[in-house]
């Protein structure tokens, strides 16, 4: 079996769905703190099947991690658990340091002890796969080459700095102790089950509610967009084929300006659920930019394509079409995550910014 942290969240939850769509998939134990962005409904069908077990707990709880490793004896640990929203890290960086750095350290320490005691064959087969982000590399200008695995780290937000720290810990545990680690640094994910504070689901749901569609600054910040199920397949393949101690950058080959992301969603909604009056683009509102907003991210996936044989299946247009349709078709899940705490956060982050000319 495999142990997965953070799999009631967005990428981890999609990974569980993708894992069980593959033939011969082993059982899964999920360790998730179930914070505001964790939702058991995301993986409910697999919990009900009996092949997936959910344990509510903190990755910083070393006694719990130790117990799970001893009880279930996983052949791999996949580490998705993280605080991941840049704006939240600006308002409250402490939780990001605790979860992303201290939590990763706690996992590494307990896994190292567990792995050291395994029999030779099990020890050789074990993997610790750490899921990270392209934001650790900092920001690119329009003319800079895309991030590669050898790009120097230059994180610009408390979130990206905490993820950079966790990446360095994983690297150190491989080089110091020989722990068989794998790290993936992905570009911006989107798709089903995405918590609605992030850009794409926020735009979809605000549009459907007739609310303003907030765009930071001039809207020209560029991200490399990766459909989440493409990312999940990349992780499966890195787990199976990746070389221990290596880093693999996972990119969607879809560099799109934020304003173009928003207008693409608006056009798809105009097609699938037209407004009674006007177009969805009429709701676009430019708001004050966030502090330290990185201008451009882009991933060079040459290494994972050459070594692993993975490449993204979805274009941005096809992925957005699937994503919009999913949100239109799953109102119960949306209602379940739009709690009072979420509404308070939206007020703090967006309404206090105000519109700009």
Tab-separated table of C-alpha atoms in Angstrom:
chain	number	residue	atom	x	y	z
A	1	UNK	CA	0.000	0.000	0.000
A	2	UNK	CA	0.958	3.666	-0.179
A	3	UNK	CA	0.600	6.446	2.389
A	4	UNK	CA	-0.417	9.863	1.061
A	5	UNK	CA	-0.387	13.127	3.006
A	6	UNK	CA	-2.857	15.871	2.147
A	7	UNK	CA	-5.039	13.780	-0.163
A	8	UNK	CA	-8.313	15.376	0.916
A	9	UNK	CA	-7.052	18.539	-0.769
A	10	UNK	CA	-6.972	19.539	-4.411
A	11	UNK	CA	-3.977	17.837	-6.039
A	12	UNK	CA	-3.825	14.983	-3.540
A	13	UNK	CA	-7.533	14.272	-3.915
A	14	UNK	CA	-7.266	14.224	-7.684
A	15	UNK	CA	-4.288	11.917	-7.317
A	16	UNK	CA	-6.405	9.434	-5.352
A	17	UNK	CA	-9.003	9.434	-8.152
A	18	UNK	CA	-6.284	8.991	-10.756
A	19	UNK	CA	-4.514	6.275	-8.753
A	20	UNK	CA	-7.631	4.135	-8.541
A	21	UNK	CA	-8.377	4.628	-12.239
A	22	UNK	CA	-5.204	2.672	-13.025
A	23	UNK	CA	-5.177	-1.110	-13.154
A	24	UNK	CA	-3.628	-2.910	-10.201
A	25	UNK	CA	-3.714	0.135	-7.924
A	26	UNK	CA	-2.701	-0.656	-4.360
A	27	UNK	CA	-4.777	0.423	-1.327
A	28	UNK	CA	-4.185	3.909	0.038
A	29	UNK	CA	-4.083	5.455	3.502
A	30	UNK	CA	-4.596	9.222	3.537
A	31	UNK	CA	-3.263	11.413	6.340
A	32	UNK	CA	-4.936	14.831	6.203
A	33	UNK	CA	-5.412	17.543	8.814
A	34	UNK	CA	-8.717	18.548	7.161
A	35	UNK	CA	-8.094	22.275	7.370
A	36	UNK	CA	-10.315	24.708	5.446
A	37	UNK	CA	-9.055	23.304	2.100
A	38	UNK	CA	-9.398	19.615	3.008
A	39	UNK	CA	-12.707	17.968	2.192
A	40	UNK	CA	-13.475	14.242	2.646
A	41	UNK	CA	-16.193	14.563	-0.013
A	42	UNK	CA	-13.423	14.922	-2.578
A	43	UNK	CA	-12.444	11.264	-2.116
A	44	UNK	CA	-15.735	9.949	-0.692
A	45	UNK	CA	-16.302	7.262	-3.332
A	46	UNK	CA	-12.914	5.677	-2.600
A	47	UNK	CA	-13.413	5.861	1.164
A	48	UNK	CA	-16.717	4.037	0.710
A	49	UNK	CA	-15.092	1.382	-1.456
A	50	UNK	CA	-12.888	0.270	1.440
A	51	UNK	CA	-9.671	0.591	-0.590
A	52	UNK	CA	-8.896	4.028	0.816
A	53	UNK	CA	-8.704	4.947	4.500
A	54	UNK	CA	-8.718	8.520	5.808
A	55	UNK	CA	-6.882	9.391	9.027
A	56	UNK	CA	-7.420	12.920	10.289
A	57	UNK	CA	-4.169	14.218	11.703
A	58	UNK	CA	-1.258	16.618	11.422
A	59	UNK	CA	1.957	15.708	9.623
A	60	UNK	CA	3.749	17.436	12.518
A	61	UNK	CA	2.374	14.756	14.866
A	62	UNK	CA	5.365	12.445	14.778
A	63	UNK	CA	3.789	9.844	17.053
A	64	UNK	CA	0.843	9.503	14.673
A	65	UNK	CA	3.102	9.298	11.605
A	66	UNK	CA	5.213	6.676	13.358
A	67	UNK	CA	2.114	4.623	14.164
A	68	UNK	CA	0.818	4.782	10.592
A	69	UNK	CA	4.144	3.656	9.178
A	70	UNK	CA	4.408	0.773	11.648
A	71	UNK	CA	0.800	-0.344	11.161
A	72	UNK	CA	0.459	-0.102	7.383
A	73	UNK	CA	4.052	-0.648	6.252
A	74	UNK	CA	3.758	1.440	3.074
A	75	UNK	CA	6.111	0.851	0.152
A	76	UNK	CA	5.964	4.589	-0.621
A	77	UNK	CA	4.962	7.878	0.984
A	78	UNK	CA	3.637	10.604	-1.308
A	79	UNK	CA	3.789	14.023	0.338
A	80	UNK	CA	1.150	16.456	-0.954
A	81	UNK	CA	0.230	18.125	2.354
A	82	UNK	CA	1.024	21.849	2.303
A	83	UNK	CA	-0.314	25.298	2.920
A	84	UNK	CA	-0.336	26.522	-0.641
A	85	UNK	CA	-1.995	29.902	-1.178
A	86	UNK	CA	0.353	32.855	-1.656
A	87	UNK	CA	-2.146	35.447	-0.433
A	88	UNK	CA	-2.800	33.510	2.780
A	89	UNK	CA	0.954	33.281	3.345
A	90	UNK	CA	1.198	37.066	3.139
A	91	UNK	CA	-1.521	37.512	5.758
A	92	UNK	CA	-0.251	34.730	8.042
A	93	UNK	CA	3.150	33.194	7.241
A	94	UNK	CA	3.538	31.232	10.477
A	95	UNK	CA	1.238	28.378	9.455
A	96	UNK	CA	3.193	27.978	6.233
A	97	UNK	CA	6.491	27.583	8.046
A	98	UNK	CA	4.938	25.107	10.470
A	99	UNK	CA	3.224	22.898	7.899
A	100	UNK	CA	5.555	23.129	4.933
A	101	UNK	CA	8.904	23.087	6.703
A	102	UNK	CA	8.388	21.627	10.184
A	103	UNK	CA	5.831	19.160	8.847
A	104	UNK	CA	8.138	17.964	6.082
A	105	UNK	CA	10.999	17.634	8.576
A	106	UNK	CA	8.774	15.569	10.875
A	107	UNK	CA	7.829	13.225	8.034
A	108	UNK	CA	11.420	12.840	6.913
A	109	UNK	CA	12.600	11.964	10.400
A	110	UNK	CA	9.919	9.324	10.949
A	111	UNK	CA	10.286	7.898	7.441
A	112	UNK	CA	14.065	7.704	7.860
A	113	UNK	CA	13.658	5.618	11.012
A	114	UNK	CA	11.052	3.386	9.355
A	115	UNK	CA	13.081	2.963	6.158
A	116	UNK	CA	16.317	2.153	7.981
A	117	UNK	CA	14.672	-0.821	9.705
A	118	UNK	CA	13.218	-2.373	6.529
A	119	UNK	CA	14.538	-5.603	5.057
A	120	UNK	CA	16.987	-5.096	2.192
A	121	UNK	CA	14.535	-5.671	-0.671
A	122	UNK	CA	11.839	-3.456	0.876
A	123	UNK	CA	14.417	-0.807	1.675
A	124	UNK	CA	15.585	-0.721	-1.941
A	125	UNK	CA	12.000	-0.457	-3.248
A	126	UNK	CA	10.789	2.279	-0.877
A	127	UNK	CA	10.249	5.841	-2.136
A	128	UNK	CA	9.532	9.213	-0.504
A	129	UNK	CA	7.968	11.439	-3.191
A	130	UNK	CA	7.754	15.134	-2.351
A	131	UNK	CA	5.360	17.301	-4.375
A	132	UNK	CA	6.543	20.905	-4.696
A	133	UNK	CA	6.055	23.982	-6.865
A	134	UNK	CA	7.707	26.099	-9.543
A	135	UNK	CA	7.343	29.127	-7.269
A	136	UNK	CA	10.545	28.161	-5.443
A	137	UNK	CA	12.466	29.414	-8.497
A	138	UNK	CA	11.183	32.983	-8.228
A	139	UNK	CA	10.041	35.116	-11.131
A	140	UNK	CA	10.895	35.285	-14.839
A	141	UNK	CA	10.885	38.174	-17.269
A	142	UNK	CA	9.095	37.733	-20.587
A	143	UNK	CA	12.380	36.861	-22.320
A	144	UNK	CA	13.895	34.531	-19.703
A	145	UNK	CA	14.167	30.798	-20.430
A	146	UNK	CA	11.766	28.561	-18.532
A	147	UNK	CA	12.708	27.095	-15.155
A	148	UNK	CA	14.781	23.915	-15.296
A	149	UNK	CA	15.830	21.592	-12.508
A	150	UNK	CA	19.130	23.492	-12.218
A	151	UNK	CA	17.565	26.967	-11.906
A	152	UNK	CA	18.718	28.672	-8.706
A	153	UNK	CA	16.082	29.010	-5.998
A	154	UNK	CA	14.819	32.564	-5.440
A	155	UNK	CA	11.465	32.389	-3.591
A	156	UNK	CA	9.601	35.688	-3.278
A	157	UNK	CA	6.698	34.933	-0.913
A	158	UNK	CA	6.431	33.266	2.498
A	159	UNK	CA	4.663	30.381	0.746
A	160	UNK	CA	7.371	29.796	-1.844
A	161	UNK	CA	10.117	30.263	0.750
A	162	UNK	CA	8.537	27.594	2.953
A	163	UNK	CA	8.289	25.210	-0.002
A	164	UNK	CA	11.895	25.945	-0.954
A	165	UNK	CA	12.910	25.054	2.588
A	166	UNK	CA	11.032	21.761	2.371
A	167	UNK	CA	12.701	20.965	-0.956
A	168	UNK	CA	16.125	21.543	0.583
A	169	UNK	CA	15.298	19.248	3.495
A	170	UNK	CA	14.255	16.458	1.129
A	171	UNK	CA	17.452	16.880	-0.862
A	172	UNK	CA	19.542	16.849	2.323
A	173	UNK	CA	17.943	13.650	3.607
A	174	UNK	CA	18.825	11.885	0.380
A	175	UNK	CA	22.405	13.085	0.283
A	176	UNK	CA	23.071	12.739	4.025
A	177	UNK	CA	21.173	9.571	4.896
A	178	UNK	CA	20.591	7.920	1.517
A	179	UNK	CA	16.810	8.166	1.855
A	180	UNK	CA	15.331	7.291	-1.563
A	181	UNK	CA	13.584	10.585	-2.330
A	182	UNK	CA	11.971	11.992	-5.447
A	183	UNK	CA	10.866	15.616	-5.870
A	184	UNK	CA	8.494	17.092	-8.426
A	185	UNK	CA	8.166	20.840	-8.987
A	186	UNK	CA	4.950	21.582	-10.850
A	187	UNK	CA	3.498	24.618	-12.560
A	188	UNK	CA	0.052	26.066	-11.712
A	189	UNK	CA	-2.502	23.272	-11.422
A	190	UNK	CA	-6.206	23.611	-12.186
A	191	UNK	CA	-9.130	21.251	-12.556
A	192	UNK	CA	-11.868	19.549	-10.474
A	193	UNK	CA	-12.041	19.874	-6.678
A	194	UNK	CA	-9.985	23.080	-6.640
A	195	UNK	CA	-10.681	25.161	-3.537
A	196	UNK	CA	-12.426	28.373	-4.671
A	197	UNK	CA	-9.845	30.829	-3.317
A	198	UNK	CA	-7.596	30.021	-6.314
A	199	UNK	CA	-7.919	32.006	-9.550
A	200	UNK	CA	-9.731	29.615	-11.900
A	201	UNK	CA	-12.432	28.309	-9.522
A	202	UNK	CA	-12.838	31.803	-8.035
A	203	UNK	CA	-13.541	33.243	-11.481
A	204	UNK	CA	-15.951	30.431	-12.393
A	205	UNK	CA	-17.968	30.703	-9.193
A	206	UNK	CA	-17.978	34.507	-9.021
A	207	UNK	CA	-19.158	34.618	-12.607
A	208	UNK	CA	-22.007	32.206	-11.920
A	209	UNK	CA	-22.993	34.321	-8.898
A	210	UNK	CA	-22.845	37.556	-10.892
A	211	UNK	CA	-20.048	38.917	-8.693
A	212	UNK	CA	-16.988	40.938	-9.805
A	213	UNK	CA	-14.178	38.931	-11.376
A	214	UNK	CA	-11.052	40.291	-9.615
A	215	UNK	CA	-7.862	40.568	-11.665
A	216	UNK	CA	-4.672	41.641	-9.895
A	217	UNK	CA	-2.763	44.640	-11.235
A	218	UNK	CA	-2.666	44.853	-15.031
A	219	UNK	CA	-3.611	41.193	-15.507
A	220	UNK	CA	-0.464	40.470	-17.508
A	221	UNK	CA	1.206	38.104	-15.040
A	222	UNK	CA	1.923	34.815	-16.794
A	223	UNK	CA	1.575	31.286	-15.438
A	224	UNK	CA	2.250	27.893	-16.992
A	225	UNK	CA	-1.069	26.056	-16.506
A	226	UNK	CA	-1.113	22.307	-15.873
A	227	UNK	CA	-4.321	20.273	-15.829
A	228	UNK	CA	-4.316	18.437	-12.524
A	229	UNK	CA	-4.891	14.949	-13.924
A	230	UNK	CA	-1.871	15.416	-16.215
A	231	UNK	CA	0.108	16.248	-13.086
A	232	UNK	CA	-1.210	13.134	-11.330
A	233	UNK	CA	-0.078	10.931	-14.196
A	234	UNK	CA	3.354	12.553	-14.053
A	235	UNK	CA	3.602	11.711	-10.352
A	236	UNK	CA	2.616	8.096	-10.996
A	237	UNK	CA	5.307	7.800	-13.626
A	238	UNK	CA	7.986	9.493	-11.505
A	239	UNK	CA	7.125	7.153	-8.638
A	240	UNK	CA	7.560	4.164	-10.945
A	241	UNK	CA	10.541	5.294	-13.029
A	242	UNK	CA	12.262	8.235	-11.331
A	243	UNK	CA	15.880	8.077	-10.203
A	244	UNK	CA	16.352	8.423	-6.455
A	245	UNK	CA	17.540	11.844	-5.346
A	246	UNK	CA	16.395	13.504	-8.565
A	247	UNK	CA	14.093	16.470	-9.173
A	248	UNK	CA	11.605	16.470	-12.053
A	249	UNK	CA	9.906	19.655	-13.252
A	250	UNK	CA	6.322	19.084	-14.398
A	251	UNK	CA	4.895	21.758	-16.693
A	252	UNK	CA	1.797	22.089	-18.817
A	253	UNK	CA	3.412	23.904	-21.760
A	254	UNK	CA	0.569	26.423	-21.478
A	255	UNK	CA	1.869	29.904	-20.648
A	256	UNK	CA	-1.183	32.150	-20.348
A	257	UNK	CA	-1.633	35.694	-19.025
A	258	UNK	CA	-4.013	36.005	-16.064
A	259	UNK	CA	-6.397	38.233	-17.991
A	260	UNK	CA	-6.525	35.662	-20.790
A	261	UNK	CA	-7.302	32.943	-18.254
A	262	UNK	CA	-10.256	35.005	-17.085
A	263	UNK	CA	-11.570	35.811	-20.559
A	264	UNK	CA	-11.229	32.172	-21.663
A	265	UNK	CA	-13.380	31.094	-18.718
A	266	UNK	CA	-15.895	33.845	-19.492
A	267	UNK	CA	-16.237	32.716	-23.097
A	268	UNK	CA	-16.745	29.092	-22.044
A	269	UNK	CA	-19.438	30.135	-19.562
A	270	UNK	CA	-21.097	32.300	-22.228
A	271	UNK	CA	-21.346	29.122	-24.279
A	272	UNK	CA	-22.468	26.731	-21.553
A	273	UNK	CA	-24.566	28.947	-19.252
A	274	UNK	CA	-25.254	32.374	-20.806
A	275	UNK	CA	-26.160	35.323	-18.595
A	276	UNK	CA	-29.633	36.741	-18.852
A	277	UNK	CA	-28.110	40.094	-19.818
A	278	UNK	CA	-24.630	40.889	-21.085
A	279	UNK	CA	-21.482	38.774	-21.114
A	280	UNK	CA	-19.443	37.437	-18.234
A	281	UNK	CA	-16.494	39.607	-19.295
A	282	UNK	CA	-18.549	42.612	-18.187
A	283	UNK	CA	-17.877	41.507	-14.588
A	284	UNK	CA	-14.065	41.807	-14.847
A	285	UNK	CA	-12.697	44.203	-12.208
A	286	UNK	CA	-9.025	45.137	-11.857
A	287	UNK	CA	-7.910	45.289	-8.213
A	288	UNK	CA	-4.734	46.407	-6.447
A	289	UNK	CA	-1.893	43.957	-7.080
A	290	UNK	CA	-0.675	41.738	-4.242
A	291	UNK	CA	2.738	42.419	-2.678
A	292	UNK	CA	5.682	40.727	-4.408
A	293	UNK	CA	3.533	39.323	-7.218
A	294	UNK	CA	5.842	37.252	-9.446
A	295	UNK	CA	5.574	38.304	-13.081
A	296	UNK	CA	5.988	35.004	-14.905
A	297	UNK	CA	6.450	31.303	-14.214
A	298	UNK	CA	7.292	28.735	-16.855
A	299	UNK	CA	8.514	25.149	-16.592
A	300	UNK	CA	10.897	23.373	-18.942
A	301	UNK	CA	9.751	19.708	-18.813
A	302	UNK	CA	12.564	18.376	-21.008
A	303	UNK	CA	13.993	16.150	-18.268
A	304	UNK	CA	10.750	14.377	-17.355
A	305	UNK	CA	9.915	13.932	-21.036
A	306	UNK	CA	13.327	12.438	-21.826
A	307	UNK	CA	13.834	10.274	-18.727
A	308	UNK	CA	10.275	9.293	-17.812
A	309	UNK	CA	8.380	9.615	-21.082
A	310	UNK	CA	5.653	11.865	-19.669
A	311	UNK	CA	4.078	14.822	-21.456
A	312	UNK	CA	0.806	16.694	-20.809
A	313	UNK	CA	-2.293	15.435	-22.605
A	314	UNK	CA	-4.461	18.536	-22.177
A	315	UNK	CA	-4.176	21.927	-23.814
A	316	UNK	CA	-5.255	24.918	-21.746
A	317	UNK	CA	-8.453	25.208	-23.761
A	318	UNK	CA	-9.409	21.550	-23.374
A	319	UNK	CA	-8.527	21.531	-19.666
A	320	UNK	CA	-10.527	24.693	-18.961
A	321	UNK	CA	-13.525	23.263	-20.804
A	322	UNK	CA	-13.425	20.155	-18.584
A	323	UNK	CA	-12.936	22.287	-15.479
A	324	UNK	CA	-15.832	24.652	-16.154
A	325	UNK	CA	-18.114	21.721	-16.921
A	326	UNK	CA	-17.114	20.012	-13.670
A	327	UNK	CA	-18.010	23.061	-11.596
A	328	UNK	CA	-21.329	23.376	-13.386
A	329	UNK	CA	-22.067	19.714	-12.653
A	330	UNK	CA	-21.032	19.537	-8.979
A	331	UNK	CA	-22.957	22.141	-6.946
A	332	UNK	CA	-23.065	19.911	-3.833
A	333	UNK	CA	-19.272	19.824	-3.543
A	334	UNK	CA	-19.088	23.588	-4.068
A	335	UNK	CA	-21.641	24.237	-1.324
A	336	UNK	CA	-19.726	21.979	1.052
A	337	UNK	CA	-16.514	24.034	0.812
A	338	UNK	CA	-17.968	27.556	0.749
A	339	UNK	CA	-18.088	27.921	4.513
A	340	UNK	CA	-18.285	31.067	6.612
A	341	UNK	CA	-14.513	30.921	7.070
A	342	UNK	CA	-14.073	30.973	3.303
A	343	UNK	CA	-16.381	33.987	2.946
A	344	UNK	CA	-14.431	35.823	5.649
A	345	UNK	CA	-11.196	35.141	3.751
A	346	UNK	CA	-12.599	36.511	0.492
A	347	UNK	CA	-13.615	39.664	2.345
A	348	UNK	CA	-10.128	40.056	3.838
A	349	UNK	CA	-8.221	39.460	0.620
A	350	UNK	CA	-10.337	40.996	-2.126
A	351	UNK	CA	-12.921	43.439	-0.826
A	352	UNK	CA	-10.317	45.414	1.107
A	353	UNK	CA	-8.160	45.834	-1.980
A	354	UNK	CA	-10.634	47.923	-3.926
A	355	UNK	CA	-10.920	48.421	-7.640
A	356	UNK	CA	-8.295	50.258	-9.670
A	357	UNK	CA	-8.746	52.250	-12.842
